[in-house]
Amino acid sequence: MSDKCEEKRPHVAIIGSGLVGVIFALGLLKRNIKVTLYEQSHDLNELGAGIAFTGVAQECMRQLDPRILEALRRVGNENVTAYNRYVDGYSQVTGEQREEDPTFEPLFFQLPIDGMKFWACHRAHFLNELAKLLPGNVIVFQKRLATYVDDENRPTVMLHFEDGSMAEADAVIGCDGIKSRVRQVLLGPDNPASLPSYTHRAAYRAVVPIEAAAAAIGTDKANNQCLHMGPGSHVLNYPLANYTLMNIVIFLRDWDVWPNIEKMAGSAHKTEVASAFAHWGPAVRSIIELLPEELAKWAIFDLGTHPVPFYAKGRVCMAGDAAHGSAPHHGAGAGFGVEDALALASILEEMEESTHIVQALHAFSSVRYERTQWLVRSSRETADIYEWTYHESGSDPDKCKEQIEQRTRKIWDYDVDAMVTEAKEVYRASFQFSTVNK
Ligand SMILES: Cc1cc2nc3c(=O)[nH]c(=O)nc-3n(C[C@H](O)[C@H](O)[C@H](O)COP(=O)(O)OP(=O)(O)OC[C@H]3O[C@@H](n4cnc5c(N)ncnc54)[C@H](O)[C@@H]3O)c2cc1C
């Protein structure tokens, strides 16, 4: 690329090196856009838990940089089952089926996932694999953003970190997760949408060896994704790491106030979970038995109570959980963040002058807003469907299936090429109709 052309490309600062920040950075580098990632932690900061990606998210990875998808292939495994299964984990069943299989659960419904190409992996393994693709000087650790100043009279946005240091960039993208500092500054401290709220559900997570899981609930269930439904709670299991591990996520209602928004994760004792499922069916109780005595507990926060009104202002915007942090019941938050990354990278690649950054970020916000806000709302409703409290479906298997099917199809059937085309068109059109947030 010529020096002249490089001058027209912006220098982008990404706040946060979670999965979305790192994937977005790789997509920008692939497009010869200069990027610096600022991360508050001293190292890459992912959990020892599982994550699954839809075919749509994988297509976005491929278009961002094919090496991202190759990294997923190295550390993950494809879910080869033909169906996602939803079983009644609660009802006590007697008779022949239980005698044959002591952990038998009635099938509530199943959704065909042939051709959906789900891939699951261990989060930390994937993030580490991705980080190997970044040049050494791209991530700056131990830089916790305190605030930024986007003064239109200055050529760049100034970043201020908590250690007193500063940096500047042509554009700032907050990929700093559900507790985003970028969002707080962008929307202002008095805007209730600046902060996430507790959904009054907690997730308990553990990863166990697949042999132990197969011995407890049978090889078939251990090797395939299975969602155990029931009143007020639900349990999800799926295989990880080439069928060597089984990921377990247990969701429980919690009507208490979460004490500290700064600390959304903690630990819990197995008995806390076991007592909540004491009257459930034997398969769920066997899964609980597999848990270690101490396990990880996450408060589920989202941005659903006070929806974020827009994602971009001036030369700053948000992507991933920072923009649309959702409850995890669709298992699609990171995938939607990868879609964001492709939309934004495609627009920035299209930019002819780095001074057009305001229009570029505004185009990103308007293209991604509707779909991602839908995810925030639908994720909450999906938990209610799983727990038989959603008003339109209750505990009726056919109605639950109809609800889940139309929602998941909206996630799975997204046209990535159309999104990229629309993103570029909206960006170009923004020079004709200027209504951007400055
Ligand atoms: C139980 C559970 C299961 C899930 N399963 C799935 C799934 O199967 N598939 C899926 O697609 N999604 C899933 N999700 C959602 C997914 O985990 C998130 O959407 C995704 O991890 C968000 O990534 P992110 O990079 O936007 O944010 P994060 O992963 O939160 O990363 C934010 C980064 O920013 C850094 N940071 C924060 N503040 C600052 C600051 N002020 N300065 C500098 N750095 C900062 C943090 O240290 C962190 O590294 C699940 C979520 C949960 C809770």
PDB file of C-alpha atoms in Angstrom, residues 84-91 103-110 221 225-230 233-235 237 280 283-284 287 386 388:
ATOM      1  CA  ASN A  84     -30.448 -29.709  19.444  1.00  0.00           C
ATOM      2  CA  ARG A  85     -32.357 -31.548  22.116  1.00  0.00           C
ATOM      3  CA  TYR A  86     -34.660 -30.016  24.688  1.00  0.00           C
ATOM      4  CA  VAL A  87     -35.720 -32.477  27.348  1.00  0.00           C
ATOM      5  CA  ASP A  88     -38.021 -32.363  30.336  1.00  0.00           C
ATOM      6  CA  GLY A  89     -35.445 -32.514  33.099  1.00  0.00           C
ATOM      7  CA  TYR A  90     -37.992 -32.082  35.838  1.00  0.00           C
ATOM      8  CA  SER A  91     -40.862 -34.546  35.634  1.00  0.00           C
ATOM      9  CA  THR A 103     -31.424 -41.275  33.630  1.00  0.00           C
ATOM     10  CA  PHE A 104     -34.143 -41.268  30.957  1.00  0.00           C
ATOM     11  CA  GLU A 105     -35.780 -37.864  30.355  1.00  0.00           C
ATOM     12  CA  PRO A 106     -38.839 -37.323  28.142  1.00  0.00           C
ATOM     13  CA  LEU A 107     -37.991 -35.462  24.955  1.00  0.00           C
ATOM     14  CA  PHE A 108     -39.752 -32.084  25.005  1.00  0.00           C
ATOM     15  CA  PHE A 109     -38.828 -31.233  21.426  1.00  0.00           C
ATOM     16  CA  GLN A 110     -35.796 -31.131  19.169  1.00  0.00           C
ATOM     17  CA  LYS A 221     -26.330 -37.284  26.148  1.00  0.00           C
ATOM     18  CA  GLN A 225     -25.898 -30.690  23.312  1.00  0.00           C
ATOM     19  CA  CYS A 226     -28.852 -31.133  25.613  1.00  0.00           C
ATOM     20  CA  LEU A 227     -30.992 -28.525  27.361  1.00  0.00           C
ATOM     21  CA  HIS A 228     -32.854 -29.789  30.416  1.00  0.00           C
ATOM     22  CA  MET A 229     -36.001 -27.685  30.923  1.00  0.00           C
ATOM     23  CA  GLY A 230     -38.036 -27.273  34.082  1.00  0.00           C
ATOM     24  CA  SER A 233     -34.377 -23.266  36.268  1.00  0.00           C
ATOM     25  CA  HIS A 234     -32.620 -24.968  33.387  1.00  0.00           C
ATOM     26  CA  VAL A 235     -29.412 -26.886  32.720  1.00  0.00           C
ATOM     27  CA  ASN A 237     -24.583 -29.524  28.648  1.00  0.00           C
ATOM     28  CA  TRP A 280     -35.762 -32.778  39.570  1.00  0.00           C
ATOM     29  CA  ALA A 283     -30.389 -37.063  34.863  1.00  0.00           C
ATOM     30  CA  VAL A 284     -30.172 -33.497  36.144  1.00  0.00           C
ATOM     31  CA  ILE A 287     -25.144 -33.851  36.310  1.00  0.00           C
ATOM     32  CA  TYR A 386     -36.931 -22.793  28.959  1.00  0.00           C
ATOM     33  CA  TRP A 388     -41.982 -22.670  31.387  1.00  0.00           C
TER      34      TRP A 388
END
